Amino acid sequence: MQNALQIVYLIPLLPFIGFLINGLGRNHLSKSMISLVGCGTIFASLVLSVWAFIQVKNGNAGTVTYFNFISVGDLTIPFAFQVDQLSAIFLLIITGVGFLIHVYSTAYMHSENSPHFGRYFSFLNLFVFSMLLLVMGANYVIMFIGWEGVGLCSYLLIGYWFRKQEYNQAANKAFVMNRIGDLAFLIAIFWIISRVGGVNFADVFAVAKGEVLHRGFSETDITVVTLLLFIGATGKSAQIPLYTWLPDAMAGPTPVSALIHAATMVTAGIYMIARSNILYSMSPVAMNVVAIVGLATALLAATIALKQNDIKKVLAYSTVSQLGFMFLALGTGAYVAAVFHVMTHAFFKALLFLGSGSVIHAMGGEQDIRNMGGLSRKLKITYITFLVGCIAIAGIPPLSGFFSKDAILLSAFTHNKIMYGIALFTAMLTAFYMFRLLFLTFSGKFRGSQEQEHHLHESPAAMTIPLIILAVLSIIGGFVGIPEIFVHGGDKLTAFLSPVIPQQPAHIVSHSTEYFLMALSTGLMIAMIIFAWIKFRNYRRSEAAGFGKVLENKWYVDELFEKIIVQPLHKLGGFLKSTIENSVIDGLVNGVGKVVNYGSRQFRLLQSGQVGNYVLLMVASMVLIFAIQFFLRK
Amino acid sequence: MIPVLLILIPLLTGLVTFFIKDEKMARAWSLITSVGTLAVSVAGITVFKDPGNLQRQYEWMQQLGSSFSVKIDGMGQVLCLLTAIAYPLIFIGTWKTQYKKAGNFFALMLLAQAGLMGVFVAMDALLFYFFWELALIPMYFLCSQWGGEKRIRVTFKFFIYTFLGSVLMLIGIIYLQSQTPDHSFSIKSFYELELSNETQSWIFWLFFVAFAIKMPVFPFHTWQPDTYEQSPTATTMVLSGIMVKMGLLGVLRWLFPVLPAAAYGWGNVVMTLSVAGIVYASLIAIRQDDIKRLVAYSSIAHIGLMCAAIFSENKSGMQGVMLQMFNHGINIIGLWIIVEIIERRFGTRKMSELGGLAQKAPAMAVFFVIIALANIALPLTNAFPGEFLMFNGILNSRSSFYLLFTIFAGLGIILGAVYTLNMIRKIFYGEVNAVTGAAMDLQWNEKIALGIIVALIFCIGVYPQVLLNMTDEISQAIINKRHVLEAISK
Amino acid sequence: MSITQILFWFLSVVALFSALMVISSKNPIYSVLWLIVTFFSISGHYILLNAQFLAIVNIIVYAGAIMVLFLFVIMLMNLNKETEPPKNRWLKMAGAVAGGCLLLVLVAALKDTDIKQQHALVNEGNIGLIKNLGKELFTTYVVPFEISSILFLSAMVGAVVIGKKE
Amino acid sequence: MPINYYIFLSIALFAIGIVGVLTRRNAIIIFMCIELMLNAVNLLLVAFSKMHHLNNAVADVTAGTDGQLFVFFIMVVAAAEVSVGLAIIVMMYRNIHSVDVNFLNRLKH
Amino acid sequence: MNVLIISAVLGVVMMFSSFLLKQNSTIRNLAIAGIGLLFVVNALEIGGTVFFKVNVHGMILFDRFALLFNAIALLSTFLYLVLSARDMEKVGVNYAEYFALIFFILCGITLVSSFKSFLILFLGIEIITIPLYILTGSDKRNLKSNEASLKYFLLGTFSTGLMLMGIALLYGARGTFSTTFVDVIEVKPSPLLVTGMILLLFSMSFKVSAAPFHFWTPDVYDGAPTVFTSFMATIVKAAVFIAFIRLFDDSFEKLQPQWRLLIGIITAATLFIGNITAVFQQSVKRMLAYSSIAQAGFMMMAVFAMNNDAKEGLLIYTAAYSFATIGIFAVLAKMPDYTFDGFNGLSRKQPLVAGTLTIFLLSLAGIPLTAGFLAKFYMLKAAMATPGSLWLVIFAVLMAAVSVYYYFRIIQAMYFKEGDASLITVSMVFKQTLVLLTILIVLLGIFPNLLLTWYYF
């Protein structure tokens, strides 16, 4: 049934057409027209994605090749899409969440004037296009195209309000940090090409598994490639050390944060590693690195989130932390758990971001939670959905977050007890800071200005409906992966993904242990929530001090990077520009000219004008030449 | 016949242009003729592509062993096409720029085109040298007469520098000619030479210095930023878009296959220089405030990558270079067109004095962002396949430092992003100020030129194969030449 | 030592001494006179070598006509006093040293020449007689002879161009 | 006489002439020194002429004549040179009232 | 032979015309017609028609090389007179005599390009130089002219002394004045021979102004009236070069190991001094003097290489160099100000003149498509064929790059600098001749065979 899948090219193409229409026609189209095009194309993609999903579910997974993107010598890189179980899930997440956020955006961005509105939607469509390319690509190069494409859109959207230079700085930072990862990704691709001679997933995995005899893919190669790919993933998925761009990326409009910096783009790294699971499984070193980095990121980001006061910053660090969890899952071999968490995270994090958007909208742009409080009365829907999101992320059963997080924790537990301990602690912190956020925002007294209080209102339906849908998804989303101990065959996700992600060896954990762990984590989470309630029910503003200040300042990581990387490079550039370039290299070049000039001035003096000197010089040279001829050259 | 036409049309029309006194006439005339050249070039690729049409040989200076031998091979096709496309683009893009004595200006531009075409199609070393210089002289006059304040000193340095390089090359050419059995300058005789490694080794530098100065490769580059800065922008476009390709073509056609052992032996040194140049130029570009200088340094970085890729000595690198030669030309001309617009409208090239243009001139911003991003090789723009192949080439090169080269060259990608985005940010984003307050958006001519460029960027970005197919044979031939020699020596 | 040898040495010593006096005399008039002495001694050598024609021509043309012309010019310019201011002594020394070095180098180069054993025919041989020279001059060397007339014409024109008062 | 004697005598006279050119400032005396050099050459030519005559007289009665004729031509040319040279010196003297070559320093560098 | 005799006759005719003809223009036209006549008879001689059958006893040989050079020299002289004859009026009153002297010099040029005997060489060089002393000093009330003349005279006769000593030593070694060298060279050639050769080398180097015997050149070229500098620096110098290469080719070919290094050193020194010193000059005329030294350095490479390419190349070089330099001097003679700044903005006032001047300068600098490039190319090619000469070739091209510096200073002044330089008077003929020169230079640069086919005819 290859023919049937042939039309999947429409899935990315439609958003791209939307991008073209909105981009080129932004000065001419009305806002409603723009919204229609923007949402419509995504909706069409969504429909097609659902169709593709059904096809895949019916066993029609496969690859469709359109043309050769690059064909040089032995190397052929086809422009091909691969639609299989993994990409189908991501297609659904991207188009589904993407569609909701598009709809939400029509209301959220309504105050923008028409050209900028069009620009916004075209970028958003372009993003969806790139993201779809990323997950549909049948080889690493097409994936990379999408990979860089989403980075570009992220850049464009972070800097959407380009009149503020700090936003643009944040956009630049995001792009550059992504590029660092991208470079590693690229080198990995080249490495693969040098060993495999191709970049198609199928070929690469076949060689790795030793199915192709004349090609060699040694363990070292695999380790190098996987590590390089992982560096790429750290850039895109905001892991240590390349995570600092993500909080800054909150400069963009909130729906963008929801879509790009929470639900989809940042999970590209997870997707990539899950896609390459065959390679990773063959390299324990890489796996460990992934797990450790993921865990460290999760912990670090969680600690930072404890003390953040910007509503979006808290969510951003929470995202980084959750991504860390996903990498922990990948590193411990629980690829399915990671994908599962990607999905649930997409729901509840999008929900939380959109909810925060709703809050910000209501507050007239205010983002500092210290100036909020007691909003639950005015923003009922927002409050309830936000609460759902918080519960989901905290991992309280039976909301979606519980199932996915539990799978991860379980995997960590089987892998390493210390890791489990840290992961559990991090999960507790998550519950704490999320509810801190919730309580500071919605309970207590309103702490903002009179004007803001007067202005408070619930958001329009275009914003609340997506919130509600996402809340529902956050509640029920976990049911695709119910652990086997509850319902036999409940883990539909693992079964569904098994063609792409081979079944891992069964957990060697007894049922009782598993139950105990679940109970433990659930209990701890509830305890944390209560602790947060006590602490932040009636919040009073106070300056952070001591360790708190360190956390508030994000462990001074940005400052550190600035000091050890950015400034030295900047200084080096200045040194090269003003000293090396001008004095040394150009100095040499000009020096030759100067020497000639100086020589000219000096040799000119030989021409003294005195006949006597001329004859003297002539006779002297004659003597010299005679001497050379008769005495020196023998 | 095609190669002869490609040289003759701009040459003759250029000479005619000297006598056109009316500015508008000169402008229109040169645009029309350049479109004619483009048509011929395209015809050579599509319609008249049998070998009979693509090569010609006339008797000329037989006593010296030279002949007027021209041929368009795959590389020639790409570069001639680039030259042919670039000229109309330049003329359209700078349609509104006023020149004193416009007739002379356009005449010299067309003469330079003739020289460039000649360099790209010459299959005789002496002829190659002739055109090499012929392209330089009009450029010198263009830069010196219509350039900025420091133009005389700067372009003079440029001229002497490149002249010095080319006379060294002349020595190399003469030496090689004296070594050929039939005392001929033809490329065939050169290719059949089998010189000892020591001989190759020193001749290599005679040639390479000439090409390195032209490209320019670090540390022979210092003429370049000054010249780009001081030249009239139309000329800068020719210089940076097309002329630097002369150096690359020289290496590919006249150095690599002729002195394969030396190219192999010195490969590491050259690659080190090139890669060092990438990082070096990128770091300097980060600190530039002058747009022209920034673009100039970015060009050095890009050329460094191409040079390194050539010396990776494999198909991927070769093909990447050939593709990128075209792309780099297109992209950088696009950048210059906008730089020229900015300079003309606001009278400054300092980024610190600009800002907020995206509000006043959104179309310009869009075009600029697209071209700038293409310049840093974003996927689906034309530069991506080129850089991809080149990096792939470098990583797969025989050099034992391949990984180091790749990583340092890769730093160029990152630093490239840094300075490019900073440039966009400083020029287009932020609030408008006194300088940019009264900005005007693009005019029709600029839109046409930039539109064509952007279209090319995306077309090649999505389907680079159209160019890769052209150069497939020739790059394979260059590689083969090297491999055959290696087999013999073993 | 035969009379020829005595004459040779005598003439050589006179020639060298008078040549040295030419370059060392302060008064230009003395220089001219010493130069005439040199020419006479060289003419003596010519006679010794049986080149009578040249000996006579040397005396008539050189010592007679040319040196008189010199004397005439010097007198005309009133240079017969010791007017020459002392030249920079170092430069003078350098000049003498350089000339001496040249002499040394030439002597060193030529001292081992392959023809050093050969002799110049003295007192004999009649090729230097006016009859024989004349015959050669107007047969074999007639073309150079005519050419030298062009030289004279140009020198004449030149002297007129330069000397004529405008 | 051994030809060596003549060679060294001539070279000595020639060198004395050169030293004269180097050490004197009076243009006329310099010119005279050059004449001395020419005479050294003449002497050498005559000596060589007689040497070749001695060596080759058997085969060719006129052997060596050319040397003496060359001397004749040198004298002729010298005479022409003197006429022009003195004319130039006189012209110079008319203008700057000196024949000191050290005053010839308008043209330099 | 035709040229030798007829130019001598014409010289005499010009002598008499000074008091027979009253009109300067008549004299001028007569002289130009005379040169034209000479060119024609020379062409006839190339074609095989010799009017005068004279027994030269093997002392002169008008071979193709000599005749072809004569043709170049005569053509150059013709163009030179057309361009500059008018300017001679400014020099002094002896208008006809100048032409007479030029004709006599042409006699000398004919001799030095065809001699087969040292006697002819000596006479030829004297016939060239004695009139030149006079032409140099012909601007009698100009102290610079006087000074140049006296310097030239003193140094010139000094070098004549060297040459004669050299000839005498050679005579001693070989017993003949014929340049045709038939001796068998033993392993170690006679010191007499070598010393004589080196002395000849010195004096010839002096005449062609090769370093370190070049000192007279800048002063004399600078001091002489510009019209005559033009003649001296081009046609005369080229002729002496022809004599130089002829002498060494005929006489000393087998002594190559003895002289190759020396000539190499002299060549390098000449290139160095000429080019380096020219850089800092302020006066265009003086710069051209140094440039002529530099060009001499390049021509010395022909002597250095001494192969067939070298001879062909020297012919092209003399043509290229003479044409270009005559053109530049002709324009210079019309300039009121000889400094570089004097050329500022010339292109606006006189675009045609500036354009042709540019071509001349490009040719001198050796830019392709001009004869100057091909000339230099031949020199490099010839030198390259000599083993162990790479250092010289590289040095030469480095110096060529330096030469661009000072040639282009004029171009910069004319085109890129502001100013209002203008010529004093320019006739239509003058312009046309300049254009003709330009065409010749470019034609020769593209089709050198136009000239060289005659060599192989």
Coordinates of N, CA and C in Angstrom, one line a residue, chain A residues 619, chain C residues 16 19-20 23 95-96 98-104 106-107, chain D residues 8-23 33 36-37 40, chain E residues 158 165:
Chain A
V619 N 83.9 51.5 -10.2 CA 85.2 50.8 -10.1 C 85.2 49.7 -9.0
Chain C
L16 N 105.5 55.7 -16.6 CA 104.8 55.5 -15.4 C 104.9 56.8 -14.5
A19 N 103.1 59.6 -15.8 CA 101.6 59.4 -15.7 C 101.2 59.7 -14.2
L20 N 102.0 59.2 -13.3 CA 101.7 59.6 -11.9 C 101.7 61.1 -11.7
I23 N 98.5 62.8 -12.7 CA 97.4 62.8 -11.8 C 97.7 63.4 -10.4
G95 N 89.3 56.5 -3.7 CA 89.5 56.4 -5.2 C 90.8 55.7 -5.4
A96 N 91.8 56.1 -4.7 CA 93.2 55.5 -4.9 C 93.1 54.0 -4.6
A98 N 90.5 52.0 -4.6 CA 89.7 51.3 -5.6 C 90.5 51.0 -6.8
G99 N 91.2 52.1 -7.3 CA 92.0 52.0 -8.5 C 93.1 51.0 -8.3
G100 N 93.8 51.0 -7.1 CA 94.8 50.1 -6.8 C 94.3 48.7 -6.8
C101 N 93.1 48.5 -6.2 CA 92.5 47.2 -6.1 C 92.3 46.6 -7.5
L102 N 91.8 47.5 -8.4 CA 91.5 47.1 -9.7 C 92.8 46.6 -10.4
L103 N 93.9 47.4 -10.2 CA 95.2 47.0 -10.7 C 95.6 45.7 -10.2
L104 N 95.5 45.5 -8.9 CA 95.8 44.3 -8.3 C 95.1 43.1 -8.9
L106 N 93.5 42.9 -11.7 CA 93.9 42.6 -13.1 C 95.2 41.9 -13.2
V107 N 96.2 42.4 -12.4 CA 97.5 41.8 -12.4 C 97.4 40.3 -12.0
Chain D
F8 N 101.6 44.3 -18.3 CA 101.6 45.0 -17.0 C 101.8 46.5 -17.1
L9 N 102.7 46.9 -18.0 CA 102.9 48.3 -18.2 C 101.6 49.0 -18.6
S10 N 100.9 48.4 -19.5 CA 99.7 49.0 -20.0 C 98.6 49.0 -18.9
I11 N 98.5 47.9 -18.2 CA 97.6 47.9 -17.1 C 97.9 48.9 -16.1
A12 N 99.2 49.1 -15.8 CA 99.6 50.1 -14.8 C 99.2 51.4 -15.3
L13 N 99.5 51.8 -16.5 CA 99.1 53.1 -17.0 C 97.6 53.3 -17.0
F14 N 96.9 52.2 -17.4 CA 95.4 52.2 -17.4 C 94.9 52.5 -16.0
A15 N 95.5 51.8 -15.0 CA 95.1 52.0 -13.6 C 95.4 53.4 -13.1
I16 N 96.5 53.9 -13.5 CA 96.9 55.2 -13.1 C 95.8 56.2 -13.7
G17 N 95.4 55.9 -14.9 CA 94.4 56.8 -15.5 C 93.1 56.7 -14.7
I18 N 92.7 55.5 -14.3 CA 91.5 55.3 -13.5 C 91.6 56.0 -12.2
V19 N 92.8 55.9 -11.5 CA 92.9 56.6 -10.2 C 92.8 58.1 -10.5
G20 N 93.4 58.5 -11.5 CA 93.2 60.0 -11.8 C 91.8 60.4 -12.0
V21 N 91.0 59.6 -12.7 CA 89.6 59.9 -12.8 C 88.9 59.9 -11.5
L22 N 89.4 59.0 -10.6 CA 88.7 58.9 -9.3 C 89.1 60.1 -8.4
T23 N 90.3 60.5 -8.5 CA 90.8 61.4 -7.5 C 90.7 62.9 -7.9
C33 N 93.0 62.2 -18.0 CA 93.3 60.8 -17.5 C 92.7 59.8 -18.3
L36 N 94.8 59.2 -21.1 CA 95.9 58.3 -20.6 C 95.5 56.9 -20.7
M37 N 94.3 56.6 -20.3 CA 93.8 55.2 -20.4 C 93.8 54.7 -21.8
A40 N 97.2 53.8 -22.9 CA 97.6 52.5 -22.4 C 97.1 51.4 -23.3
Chain E
F158 N 84.9 57.3 -20.3 CA 85.5 56.4 -19.3 C 85.1 54.9 -19.7
M165 N 90.1 48.6 -23.6 CA 91.0 47.7 -22.9 C 90.5 46.3 -23.1

